Amino acid sequence: MADGAAEKSVANQEEVNMKKSVILGAVTIASLSAGAAVAGTLDDVKARGKLNCGVTTGLVGFAAPDANGEWEGFDVAVCRAVATAVLGDPTAVEFVPTTGKTRFTALASGEIDMLARNTTWTFSRDVDLKFEFVGINYYDGQGFMVPKELGVTSAKDLDGATVCIQTGTTTELNLADFFRANNISYEPVPIETNAEAQPLYLDGACDVYTTDASGLAATRAAFENPADHVVLPEIISKEPLGPLVRHGDHEWGDVVRWSLNSMIAAEELGVTSVNVAELAGGTDNPEINRLLGTEGTLGEMLGLEADWAKNIIMNIGNYGEVFESNIGEATPIGLARGLNAQWTDGGLLYSPPFR
Amino acid sequence: MATVTEPPVESFRLSMLLNDTRYRGYTFQFIALLLLVFAIAWLGQNLIQNLQAAGLDISWTFLGEPAGYDINQTLIPYTSQSTHLQAAWVGVLNTLLVAFMGCVTATVIGVIAGVLRLSNNWLIAKLMSAYVEAFRNVPVLIWILIISTIVTLLPAPRAYRGETPDVEMLFGAIAYTNRGVYIPAPVWGPGSSVVVITFLLSIVAMFAYRRYAKTLLYSTGRLLPTFWPSIGIFFLPAIVMFFIMGQPISLDYPALQGFNFQGGIQLQRPLIALWLALSIYTGAFIAENVRAGIQAVSKGQTEAAGSLGMRPNRIMSLVVLPQALRVIVPPLISQYLNITKNSSLAIAVGYADITATLGGITLNQTGRAIECILLLMLFYLVISLCISAIMNVYNNAVKLKER
Ligand SMILES: N[C@@H](CCC(=O)N[C@@H](CS)C(=O)NCC(=O)O)C(=O)O
C-alpha cells in the first residue's frame, strides 16, 4: 500500500520534471535529461520554505504592491492562504509578476508553483495546455470601458473603434468573436500589461479598453477621474477566474484547491478571522470542527498540520472578508458580490463539504 | 653538392592516420564531426523521449485551424477566421515590410551622416559625431519606446472633431494622430496603367541616358550634363501622360469618420516607432561604416583627382565612393541582418510582425511552443541567408576586379 503510493508519487514527480525540461527544450532545443528525481511540489515548497506564486504585473485590488512594496489583493490572498496552509506563514511567498503571455510558460516550466492571476478556466487551457484549475475565486465576464465624452451607450455602437487589449488572453479571442458576430469592425491595439494600456487609453490612442469586468473596475478606480469613464452594459463572455497548477501533481492540486475552499466554506459556516480563535476551541457544528482541525484528520490527509485551515482564516480571513477588504463595495473598486455571493445568498459560490 | 633525391613513393598505411602530420588533421576533424553528430542525435533523441513522456507530441495541425484573433496591420486578406498559418504569413510580410523600409532609410541616413561627419565644416561634423555616438550607444529597444511615446503625445483623432477643431490636418491632407499618421492614397482610375507604364519606361530611359553619357565620357571625353536631364526624363513623360489620359489618378484623402480617420494610407504608431527607431539606430552604425570606407581610400586619390581639376562633389562620387564601397558593403550586410533581426522587438510596441503573431499570440493561444519557435528560427534563418546572398552578389559586383 505504502509502496504503491510512493511509486505513484515518484511517477508524478518525474512527469513534472519532464515538463520542466520540455519547456527548456522548447527554447534551447537542448533538453538535457531532467537529472535526479526531486520531490513533488508540496515537498518542494516545504523544503524551500517559500511559495513561488505567479500574480499579475499589477492590478489594484487583485494583485499589486502597496506603498511598502508588500503585495496585496484578492488574488494575492489566495497565494498567502496556500503559504499559510503549507508553511504556517502568510508572508512566506515569493510573488512572481507575470503578463498574460508569460504566465503559462512560467507555470509549466516550474518557475512558479501556482498561478493566481485572474486567469479564465477554459477547456483548452485545462486540456491542451495541461493545467489544472483547482476552483473559481471570481465569476466574471468581459466588458468594455469608454470615455463618457464619446457618448457611446452600447458595445454594438463601437463600429470602427480602436480597442486596447492584453495579448495572450481570452479577451483577445472573445473580442474577435463579438465583433464578427455583430458584423462590425475594430482595430486591435495589442499590449502586454494593464499598466501599458492605461496611458494609451487615457491619451485616446484607443477609444475602448476591454478586459474582464472586474479588471475594468479595478483599472477605472486607479484613474484620476473615474467618473469620466463608463463601463458599457454588455458582458460578452463567461470568465470564471481561478487559481491553477500543473497537471499531474494531484497532491499539490489538492492543497491549493482546499485552501481556496476553506475560505469559501468558512464564510458559509460563519467562521471569520475574528471568531476563529474562539471557534477553534470546539463547537457543536462538526463541519466547523473538521474545518478547523479539532475533529477528524483532514489536515493530515493533505499532508499538512491539523490547524492549516484555522491558520488561513486567522491570518487571511474568510472569502467574504477578503472580498470586502480588497475589491468590495467599501473600496474604490466597489464591486458588488453579485454572482460571487454564497449559494445560500443566491450566488454561485459553493464549496464541497469538508468531510 | 646537394643531391635532390626523389622521396620514395610511400604506399598509404593505416597507421599514417595517426603518425603522419599530413593525415592526422583529417583524422581529428573526422572524430570531431562524429562526436558532433552523436551529440546532436543524442539531444534530439532526448527531446523526443521527454516530449513523449510528457504526452506532448510535435504536431503541425494547429497551423490549419482558425486563429481566432485579429491583427491590426494586414497586407494580405486576413480575418479572425483565417488559419494560424495565414496569421503567420501576415506576420512574415509585416516583418519584411518594416525590415525593407528600415534598410532603405537607414542606408540613406547612414550615407549622409557618414559623409557629413568628414565634412570640413566644424559644426556639421560635430553634429554628426553627436548623432552617431548618441544613437549607437543607446539600445534600440529604448529608441523604439521613446519614439512610440512621442507618437502617443500627438493629438488624438477626437481633437480633429467639431466645428472649430483643436488641430487642423497638415496641408488639409495629412492627419497626424497618436494612433499613427494618415496620408492620402492614390486611386487608380481607368487609363492609370498607361501613366504607370510611361513612368516605368522613363526610369529605364533615364538609366539608358546615364549609361550613354558615361560611355561617351570614357570614349570621347565629352561630358554630358546628367543631373537635370535625369530629373527631366524621370518626371516629365509621366506628368505629360497624366494630363493626356485625363488625370486618371486621383487622391483619396483621409477623413475623420466615427472613431477614426478613414481612407488614405495609414502608418500606424507601432510601424512608425519601429521603422524610425531601427532606421536612426542602424543609420548611426552605417554612418561609421561609410566613414571608415571613405577614410580607407588613400588621400593620394583625392589629391590626384583634385590636381586633374575635378570638383569636390565629383571626386567624392567618381573617385572616392566607388572605391569606398568595397570596404562599406561587407559590414553593411550585417547591418541589414541586424535590422531584420531587431525588428522582432516589434512586440514591445504591438507591431504585428512574425514574432508577435506566430511567436506571440499563436504560440500563447495554442501552447505549441516548440513548433512555433522552430518555425520562427527557420524563418529568420532563411531571411538572413537570403539577405546575405543578395548582398554578396552586390559585393562581388563592386569589389576590386583582379585581372
Ligand atoms: N481572464 C482573462 C484575462 C486576464 C487578464 O489579462 N486580465 C488583466 C486585466 S483584468 C490583468 O490581469 N492585467 C494585469 C497585468 O497586466 O499584469 C484571461 O485569463 O485570459
Short mmCIF file of N, CA, C and O in Angstrom, two decimals, chain B residues 10 25 35 75 77 107 118 137 143 149 192 194 213 223 229 238 267 284 333 346 371 392 400 403:
data_model
loop_
_atom_site.label_atom_id
_atom_site.label_comp_id
_atom_site.label_asym_id
_atom_site.label_seq_id
_atom_site.Cartn_x
_atom_site.Cartn_y
_atom_site.Cartn_z
N GLU B 10 55.56 6.51 -51.02
CA GLU B 10 55.10 5.60 -49.98
C GLU B 10 53.69 5.15 -50.26
O GLU B 10 52.87 5.96 -50.69
N GLY B 25 45.49 15.64 -39.11
CA GLY B 25 44.45 16.67 -39.04
C GLY B 25 43.09 16.14 -39.47
O GLY B 25 42.08 16.32 -38.79
N LEU B 35 31.60 13.07 -33.23
CA LEU B 35 31.14 13.44 -31.89
C LEU B 35 30.00 14.43 -31.98
O LEU B 35 28.99 14.32 -31.27
N LEU B 75 -1.28 42.98 -44.67
CA LEU B 75 -1.01 43.30 -46.07
C LEU B 75 -1.71 42.32 -46.99
O LEU B 75 -1.82 42.56 -48.19
N PRO B 77 -5.23 39.48 -47.24
CA PRO B 77 -6.54 39.30 -46.60
C PRO B 77 -6.43 38.42 -45.37
O PRO B 77 -5.79 37.38 -45.40
N THR B 107 20.08 53.24 -44.68
CA THR B 107 21.17 53.45 -45.63
C THR B 107 21.27 54.93 -46.01
O THR B 107 22.36 55.50 -46.01
N LEU B 118 32.69 63.71 -42.14
CA LEU B 118 34.04 64.04 -42.60
C LEU B 118 34.08 65.44 -43.18
O LEU B 118 35.09 65.85 -43.76
N ASN B 137 24.90 54.29 -28.95
CA ASN B 137 25.19 53.85 -27.60
C ASN B 137 23.96 53.70 -26.72
O ASN B 137 24.07 53.45 -25.53
N TRP B 143 15.05 53.23 -28.00
CA TRP B 143 14.64 54.16 -29.06
C TRP B 143 13.23 53.86 -29.54
O TRP B 143 12.44 54.76 -29.81
N THR B 149 6.46 56.62 -27.61
CA THR B 149 5.89 57.55 -26.63
C THR B 149 5.68 58.93 -27.26
O THR B 149 4.67 59.58 -27.02
N SER B 192 -5.02 54.64 -65.85
CA SER B 192 -3.88 54.96 -65.00
C SER B 192 -2.70 54.03 -65.30
O SER B 192 -1.55 54.40 -65.09
N VAL B 194 -1.56 53.26 -68.12
CA VAL B 194 -0.73 53.86 -69.16
C VAL B 194 0.28 54.81 -68.51
O VAL B 194 1.47 54.82 -68.86
N ALA B 213 25.79 58.58 -71.47
CA ALA B 213 26.66 59.70 -71.11
C ALA B 213 28.01 59.19 -70.62
O ALA B 213 29.05 59.76 -70.92
N LEU B 223 31.78 65.53 -71.76
CA LEU B 223 30.98 65.39 -70.56
C LEU B 223 29.58 65.93 -70.79
O LEU B 223 29.41 67.13 -70.98
N PRO B 229 18.99 66.55 -66.92
CA PRO B 229 18.32 65.64 -67.87
C PRO B 229 17.71 64.43 -67.17
O PRO B 229 16.60 64.01 -67.50
N ALA B 238 5.82 61.13 -67.58
CA ALA B 238 4.69 60.64 -66.78
C ALA B 238 3.69 61.77 -66.53
O ALA B 238 2.46 61.56 -66.62
N LEU B 267 -0.22 54.90 -41.58
CA LEU B 267 1.02 54.38 -41.00
C LEU B 267 0.77 54.34 -39.50
O LEU B 267 0.73 55.37 -38.84
N ALA B 284 23.22 55.07 -37.61
CA ALA B 284 24.43 55.52 -36.92
C ALA B 284 25.58 54.54 -37.16
O ALA B 284 26.73 54.94 -37.33
N ILE B 333 26.12 44.47 -44.96
CA ILE B 333 25.30 43.25 -44.95
C ILE B 333 24.89 42.94 -43.52
O ILE B 333 23.73 42.66 -43.23
N ALA B 346 9.53 44.42 -32.30
CA ALA B 346 8.21 44.93 -32.62
C ALA B 346 7.22 44.71 -31.49
O ALA B 346 6.35 45.53 -31.22
N GLU B 371 6.87 23.97 -31.83
CA GLU B 371 6.61 24.12 -33.26
C GLU B 371 6.78 25.58 -33.68
O GLU B 371 7.42 25.88 -34.69
N ASN B 392 25.89 39.61 -51.12
CA ASN B 392 27.15 39.07 -51.63
C ASN B 392 27.25 39.23 -53.14
O ASN B 392 28.31 39.49 -53.67
N LEU B 400 36.96 44.89 -56.08
CA LEU B 400 38.09 45.12 -56.97
C LEU B 400 38.17 43.98 -57.98
O LEU B 400 38.23 42.82 -57.61
N ARG B 403 42.43 41.32 -62.62
CA ARG B 403 42.53 40.71 -63.93
C ARG B 403 43.91 40.09 -64.10
O ARG B 403 44.85 40.53 -63.49
#
